[in-house]
Amino acid sequence: MKKRIGAIGLVLMLLFLAACTEDDNESAEETQEEGVTSVQAEEIEKGDLTRERTFHARLEASGMTPVMIEQPLEVDALEVNIGDTVEEDETIATLTLDGNTQSVDAPEAGEIIQIQAEEGENIDPEEPFIMIADTDEWKATGNASESILNLLNIEDEVTVTVSGEEKTGTVTNMDKVPDDTGLYPVTAALEAGDASFVSGAAAKIAVNETVESDALLVPTEAVVENAGESFLFVVTDEDTAEQREISVVTMQSQQTAIEGDVEAGEEIVITGQSGLEDGDAVEVVKGE
């Protein structure tokens, strides 16, 4: 009887030890998983580090067609208003003189941007009666500093921003003589496309200036600074973080040019560096 009880006790003890061993294994696995740091990463690039230089400009239609009337005729009827779009040969007004009536047709298609005289008024023959603008082609003219002027050449592409909308423009004119303000007039041509521009609208012309050429470029958020030293965490083939010391050449808000024992194409940690140490296991995850 005692032998039987002892055998049962031994079996229970073995089961208990097996359960403890399984719990210990699970705890070890959990500890190992907890030791892996989730990070986001990007590759080191090689290229030019640039910065944006801007100056203000005003927008106007590239093509302006004046409608001239050679006599001081009276405006009998206006068929258009400022802002209307007309087609070529479309009737835009009717004029009278001594009871004789004549119609005025649009010489070009475009947008009506100016009307000199209203109905019942006489036209001044020395000034355009109506101005028609080609709203497909526009030009932005502004005044650039000498340092920005030196970055530009005729036919260079620039970014023109109007009312928050960006368009690609082409430099068509650059004055080498400054105006009264000491700045240099610069004109860039652009197409409206689907945008609806207004003559005289404020614009901004942006030019890219190369700060560093053929440099190693990393996201600025990847650079870790501690005790006067700068370094990166490189993700190795073994999924560990390898700390590499670097020198910062030029730092900007988004990108930084660096030098050091790193190469273009290597993957570096950009988020998740807090508390990370050399040799720590990492898991690269995608950002939101």
Short mmCIF file of C-alpha atoms in Angstrom, two decimals:
data_model
loop_
_atom_site.label_atom_id
_atom_site.label_comp_id
_atom_site.label_asym_id
_atom_site.label_seq_id
_atom_site.Cartn_x
_atom_site.Cartn_y
_atom_site.Cartn_z
CA MET A 1 0.00 0.00 0.00
CA LYS A 2 2.84 2.34 0.97
CA LYS A 3 4.60 1.51 -2.30
CA ARG A 4 1.46 2.43 -4.23
CA ILE A 5 1.11 5.77 -2.46
CA GLY A 6 4.78 6.48 -3.01
CA ALA A 7 4.45 5.78 -6.73
CA ILE A 8 1.50 8.14 -7.00
CA GLY A 9 3.44 10.83 -5.19
CA LEU A 10 6.38 10.39 -7.53
CA VAL A 11 4.14 10.76 -10.58
CA LEU A 12 2.60 13.93 -9.16
CA MET A 13 6.03 15.35 -8.44
CA LEU A 14 7.19 14.63 -12.02
CA LEU A 15 4.10 16.32 -13.42
CA PHE A 16 4.74 19.36 -11.22
CA LEU A 17 8.35 19.60 -12.33
CA ALA A 18 7.34 19.30 -15.99
CA ALA A 19 4.82 22.12 -15.56
CA CYS A 20 7.45 24.31 -13.89
CA THR A 21 9.92 23.58 -16.68
CA GLU A 22 7.32 24.55 -19.31
CA ASP A 23 6.55 27.79 -17.44
CA ASP A 24 10.24 28.57 -17.22
CA ASN A 25 10.64 28.01 -20.98
CA GLU A 26 7.70 30.30 -21.73
CA SER A 27 9.11 32.92 -19.40
CA ALA A 28 12.49 32.67 -21.14
CA GLU A 29 10.85 33.05 -24.55
CA GLU A 30 8.87 36.06 -23.32
CA THR A 31 12.05 37.57 -21.87
CA GLN A 32 13.83 37.04 -25.18
CA GLU A 33 10.98 38.65 -27.13
CA GLU A 34 10.88 41.55 -24.71
CA GLY A 35 14.60 42.10 -25.41
CA VAL A 36 13.93 42.93 -29.08
CA THR A 37 13.41 46.64 -29.80
CA SER A 38 10.99 47.63 -32.55
CA VAL A 39 12.44 50.38 -34.74
CA GLN A 40 11.80 52.15 -38.02
CA ALA A 41 14.63 52.38 -40.51
CA GLU A 42 15.68 53.99 -43.78
CA GLU A 43 18.65 53.58 -46.10
CA ILE A 44 21.56 56.00 -46.25
CA GLU A 45 21.50 57.91 -49.54
CA LYS A 46 24.21 59.60 -51.58
CA GLY A 47 23.45 62.82 -53.41
CA ASP A 48 23.24 66.58 -53.13
CA LEU A 49 21.98 68.33 -50.03
CA THR A 50 19.97 71.37 -51.09
CA ARG A 51 18.08 74.18 -49.44
CA GLU A 52 15.23 76.27 -50.78
CA ARG A 53 15.73 79.96 -51.49
CA THR A 54 12.64 82.04 -52.24
CA PHE A 55 11.59 85.52 -53.33
CA HIS A 56 8.21 87.16 -53.84
CA ALA A 57 6.63 87.85 -57.24
CA ARG A 58 3.43 88.99 -58.93
CA LEU A 59 1.45 87.01 -61.46
CA GLU A 60 0.17 88.29 -64.78
CA ALA A 61 -0.96 86.74 -68.02
CA SER A 62 1.81 86.31 -70.58
CA GLY A 63 -0.31 87.39 -73.53
CA MET A 64 -2.34 90.60 -73.34
CA THR A 65 -4.51 91.71 -76.26
CA PRO A 66 -5.85 95.29 -76.21
CA VAL A 67 -9.09 96.12 -78.00
CA MET A 68 -8.57 99.64 -79.41
CA ILE A 69 -11.37 101.93 -80.67
CA GLU A 70 -10.14 104.80 -82.86
CA GLN A 71 -13.09 107.14 -82.17
CA PRO A 72 -14.80 108.32 -78.96
CA LEU A 73 -17.83 106.13 -79.54
CA GLU A 74 -20.51 105.56 -76.92
CA VAL A 75 -20.95 102.12 -75.39
CA ASP A 76 -24.47 101.02 -76.26
CA ALA A 77 -24.25 97.51 -74.78
CA LEU A 78 -21.59 95.44 -73.01
CA GLU A 79 -21.82 91.71 -73.57
CA VAL A 80 -19.05 90.79 -71.10
CA ASN A 81 -17.88 91.51 -67.56
CA ILE A 82 -14.42 91.42 -66.02
CA GLY A 83 -13.49 87.80 -65.38
CA ASP A 84 -15.54 86.41 -68.29
CA THR A 85 -13.88 84.06 -70.76
CA VAL A 86 -14.48 84.74 -74.44
CA GLU A 87 -13.74 82.96 -77.70
CA GLU A 88 -12.09 84.52 -80.73
CA ASP A 89 -14.57 86.56 -82.85
CA GLU A 90 -17.17 86.52 -80.07
CA THR A 91 -19.15 89.79 -79.83
CA ILE A 92 -18.14 91.63 -76.66
CA ALA A 93 -19.80 95.06 -77.08
CA THR A 94 -22.00 97.26 -79.28
CA LEU A 95 -21.05 100.92 -79.90
CA THR A 96 -22.94 103.87 -81.37
CA LEU A 97 -22.08 107.20 -83.03
CA ASP A 98 -24.70 109.54 -84.46
CA GLY A 99 -27.23 106.74 -84.51
CA ASN A 100 -24.91 104.30 -86.27
CA THR A 101 -24.28 101.04 -84.48
CA GLN A 102 -21.27 98.72 -84.75
CA SER A 103 -20.34 95.56 -82.94
CA VAL A 104 -16.93 94.80 -81.41
CA ASP A 105 -15.61 91.24 -81.59
CA ALA A 106 -12.84 89.66 -79.52
CA PRO A 107 -9.62 89.49 -81.60
CA GLU A 108 -8.31 86.62 -79.43
CA ALA A 109 -9.68 84.06 -77.04
CA GLY A 110 -9.01 84.69 -73.35
CA GLU A 111 -10.22 86.33 -70.16
CA ILE A 112 -11.58 89.88 -69.87
CA ILE A 113 -9.36 91.61 -67.32
CA GLN A 114 -10.12 95.29 -67.98
CA ILE A 115 -13.02 97.38 -69.32
CA GLN A 116 -12.46 101.11 -69.76
CA ALA A 117 -16.00 102.38 -70.28
CA GLU A 118 -19.39 101.14 -69.13
CA GLU A 119 -22.73 101.33 -70.98
CA GLY A 120 -23.70 104.93 -71.78
CA GLU A 121 -20.11 106.19 -71.48
CA ASN A 122 -17.80 107.38 -74.25
CA ILE A 123 -14.56 105.55 -75.01
CA ASP A 124 -11.17 107.25 -74.78
CA PRO A 125 -9.54 106.26 -78.09
CA GLU A 126 -6.03 106.69 -76.61
CA GLU A 127 -6.55 103.87 -74.10
CA PRO A 128 -7.58 100.24 -74.67
CA PHE A 129 -11.33 99.82 -74.49
CA ILE A 130 -11.03 96.21 -73.30
CA MET A 131 -8.03 94.04 -72.35
CA ILE A 132 -8.10 90.31 -73.05
CA ALA A 133 -5.57 88.05 -71.35
CA ASP A 134 -4.36 84.63 -72.47
CA THR A 135 -5.08 82.67 -69.30
CA ASP A 136 -3.26 79.53 -70.42
CA GLU A 137 0.19 81.11 -70.22
CA TRP A 138 1.26 83.19 -67.22
CA LYS A 139 4.41 84.84 -65.96
CA ALA A 140 5.58 85.52 -62.42
CA THR A 141 7.89 88.51 -62.04
CA GLY A 142 9.75 89.24 -58.83
CA ASN A 143 12.92 90.77 -57.43
CA ALA A 144 15.72 88.44 -56.37
CA SER A 145 18.81 89.13 -54.30
CA GLU A 146 22.23 88.86 -55.91
CA SER A 147 22.93 85.56 -54.16
CA ILE A 148 19.74 84.02 -55.57
CA LEU A 149 20.37 85.52 -59.01
CA ASN A 150 23.73 83.73 -59.11
CA LEU A 151 21.90 80.42 -58.72
CA LEU A 152 19.79 80.97 -61.84
CA ASN A 153 20.19 80.69 -65.58
CA ILE A 154 17.78 81.30 -68.44
CA GLU A 155 15.56 78.22 -68.99
CA ASP A 156 16.17 76.90 -65.47
CA GLU A 157 13.14 75.31 -63.84
CA VAL A 158 11.82 76.87 -60.64
CA THR A 159 8.81 76.26 -58.41
CA VAL A 160 6.12 78.95 -58.49
CA THR A 161 3.55 78.88 -55.69
CA VAL A 162 0.27 80.78 -56.09
CA SER A 163 -2.50 80.53 -53.46
CA GLY A 164 -0.89 77.38 -52.07
CA GLU A 165 -0.73 75.65 -55.48
CA GLU A 166 2.69 74.74 -56.85
CA LYS A 167 3.53 75.00 -60.54
CA THR A 168 6.76 74.42 -62.44
CA GLY A 169 8.01 77.57 -64.12
CA THR A 170 10.86 78.32 -66.53
CA VAL A 171 13.12 81.34 -66.14
CA THR A 172 12.68 83.56 -69.21
CA ASN A 173 14.30 86.82 -68.13
CA MET A 174 16.98 87.92 -65.65
CA ASP A 175 18.06 91.55 -65.33
CA LYS A 176 21.76 91.96 -64.57
CA VAL A 177 21.21 95.54 -63.40
CA PRO A 178 19.50 95.99 -60.01
CA ASP A 179 16.44 98.19 -59.57
CA ASP A 180 16.06 101.02 -57.06
CA THR A 181 15.76 98.52 -54.21
CA GLY A 182 19.05 96.83 -55.07
CA LEU A 183 17.28 93.68 -56.22
CA TYR A 184 17.25 92.03 -59.65
CA PRO A 185 14.01 91.51 -61.65
CA VAL A 186 13.47 87.85 -62.62
CA THR A 187 10.59 86.45 -64.70
CA ALA A 188 9.43 82.84 -64.90
CA ALA A 189 6.81 81.52 -67.36
CA LEU A 190 4.31 78.88 -66.33
CA GLU A 191 1.15 77.19 -67.56
CA ALA A 192 -2.07 77.46 -65.59
CA GLY A 193 -3.31 73.96 -66.38
CA ASP A 194 -6.43 73.33 -64.29
CA ALA A 195 -5.69 76.25 -61.97
CA SER A 196 -7.62 79.50 -62.10
CA PHE A 197 -5.23 82.41 -61.65
CA VAL A 198 -5.97 86.10 -61.20
CA SER A 199 -3.77 88.79 -62.71
CA GLY A 200 -1.85 90.59 -59.98
CA ALA A 201 -1.99 87.66 -57.56
CA ALA A 202 0.91 87.26 -55.14
CA ALA A 203 3.32 84.44 -55.96
CA LYS A 204 6.48 82.91 -54.54
CA ILE A 205 9.39 81.66 -56.66
CA ALA A 206 11.57 78.96 -55.10
CA VAL A 207 15.10 78.02 -56.19
CA ASN A 208 17.12 75.07 -54.90
CA GLU A 209 20.66 75.84 -53.76
CA THR A 210 23.16 72.98 -53.47
CA VAL A 211 24.75 73.07 -50.02
CA GLU A 212 26.76 69.81 -50.19
CA SER A 213 27.51 67.85 -53.36
CA ASP A 214 27.75 64.06 -53.62
CA ALA A 215 27.36 63.62 -49.87
CA LEU A 216 26.07 60.84 -47.62
CA LEU A 217 22.56 61.88 -46.62
CA VAL A 218 20.50 60.62 -43.68
CA PRO A 219 17.23 61.73 -42.10
CA THR A 220 18.10 64.24 -39.38
CA GLU A 221 16.02 62.29 -36.87
CA ALA A 222 18.42 59.35 -37.25
CA VAL A 223 21.37 61.30 -35.81
CA VAL A 224 21.94 60.66 -32.10
CA GLU A 225 24.08 63.12 -30.16
CA ASN A 226 25.56 62.36 -26.76
CA ALA A 227 28.40 63.99 -24.83
CA GLY A 228 29.49 66.00 -27.83
CA GLU A 229 29.61 62.97 -30.15
CA SER A 230 27.29 62.06 -33.03
CA PHE A 231 26.45 58.54 -34.12
CA LEU A 232 23.97 56.35 -35.97
CA PHE A 233 22.56 52.91 -35.28
CA VAL A 234 23.08 50.67 -38.32
CA VAL A 235 20.81 47.63 -38.65
CA THR A 236 23.06 44.61 -39.32
CA ASP A 237 22.24 41.41 -41.20
CA GLU A 238 21.87 39.74 -37.79
CA ASP A 239 19.07 42.17 -36.88
CA THR A 240 21.13 43.99 -34.29
CA ALA A 241 21.85 47.69 -33.86
CA GLU A 242 25.48 48.58 -34.46
CA GLN A 243 26.52 51.98 -33.16
CA ARG A 244 28.69 53.94 -35.66
CA GLU A 245 30.33 57.26 -34.86
CA ILE A 246 29.89 59.96 -37.52
CA SER A 247 30.71 63.61 -38.18
CA VAL A 248 27.91 66.00 -39.08
CA VAL A 249 28.86 68.10 -42.12
CA THR A 250 25.64 70.08 -42.55
CA MET A 251 22.41 69.57 -40.62
CA GLN A 252 19.00 70.69 -41.83
CA SER A 253 15.54 70.06 -40.42
CA GLN A 254 14.81 67.09 -42.71
CA GLN A 255 18.17 65.84 -44.04
CA THR A 256 21.74 65.87 -42.75
CA ALA A 257 24.99 65.42 -44.66
CA ILE A 258 27.46 63.24 -42.73
CA GLU A 259 30.88 61.61 -42.89
CA GLY A 260 31.94 58.40 -41.14
CA ASP A 261 32.31 54.63 -41.33
CA VAL A 262 29.00 54.13 -43.11
CA GLU A 263 27.99 53.55 -46.73
CA ALA A 264 25.10 54.45 -48.99
CA GLY A 265 22.49 51.70 -48.95
CA GLU A 266 23.04 50.69 -45.32
CA GLU A 267 19.91 50.66 -43.20
CA ILE A 268 19.85 52.96 -40.20
CA VAL A 269 17.42 53.42 -37.31
CA ILE A 270 15.34 56.59 -37.60
CA THR A 271 12.90 56.03 -34.71
CA GLY A 272 13.21 53.85 -31.64
CA GLN A 273 16.77 54.85 -30.67
CA SER A 274 15.76 55.86 -27.14
CA GLY A 275 17.50 53.46 -24.77
CA LEU A 276 19.03 51.51 -27.66
CA GLU A 277 22.60 50.29 -27.12
CA ASP A 278 25.29 48.85 -29.36
CA GLY A 279 24.51 45.21 -30.15
CA ASP A 280 20.86 45.27 -29.07
CA ALA A 281 18.47 43.06 -31.05
CA VAL A 282 16.04 45.05 -33.22
CA GLU A 283 13.00 44.40 -35.36
CA VAL A 284 12.36 46.77 -38.25
CA VAL A 285 8.70 47.73 -38.53
CA LYS A 286 6.91 49.98 -40.99
CA GLY A 287 5.78 53.42 -39.98
CA GLU A 288 2.16 54.51 -39.85
#
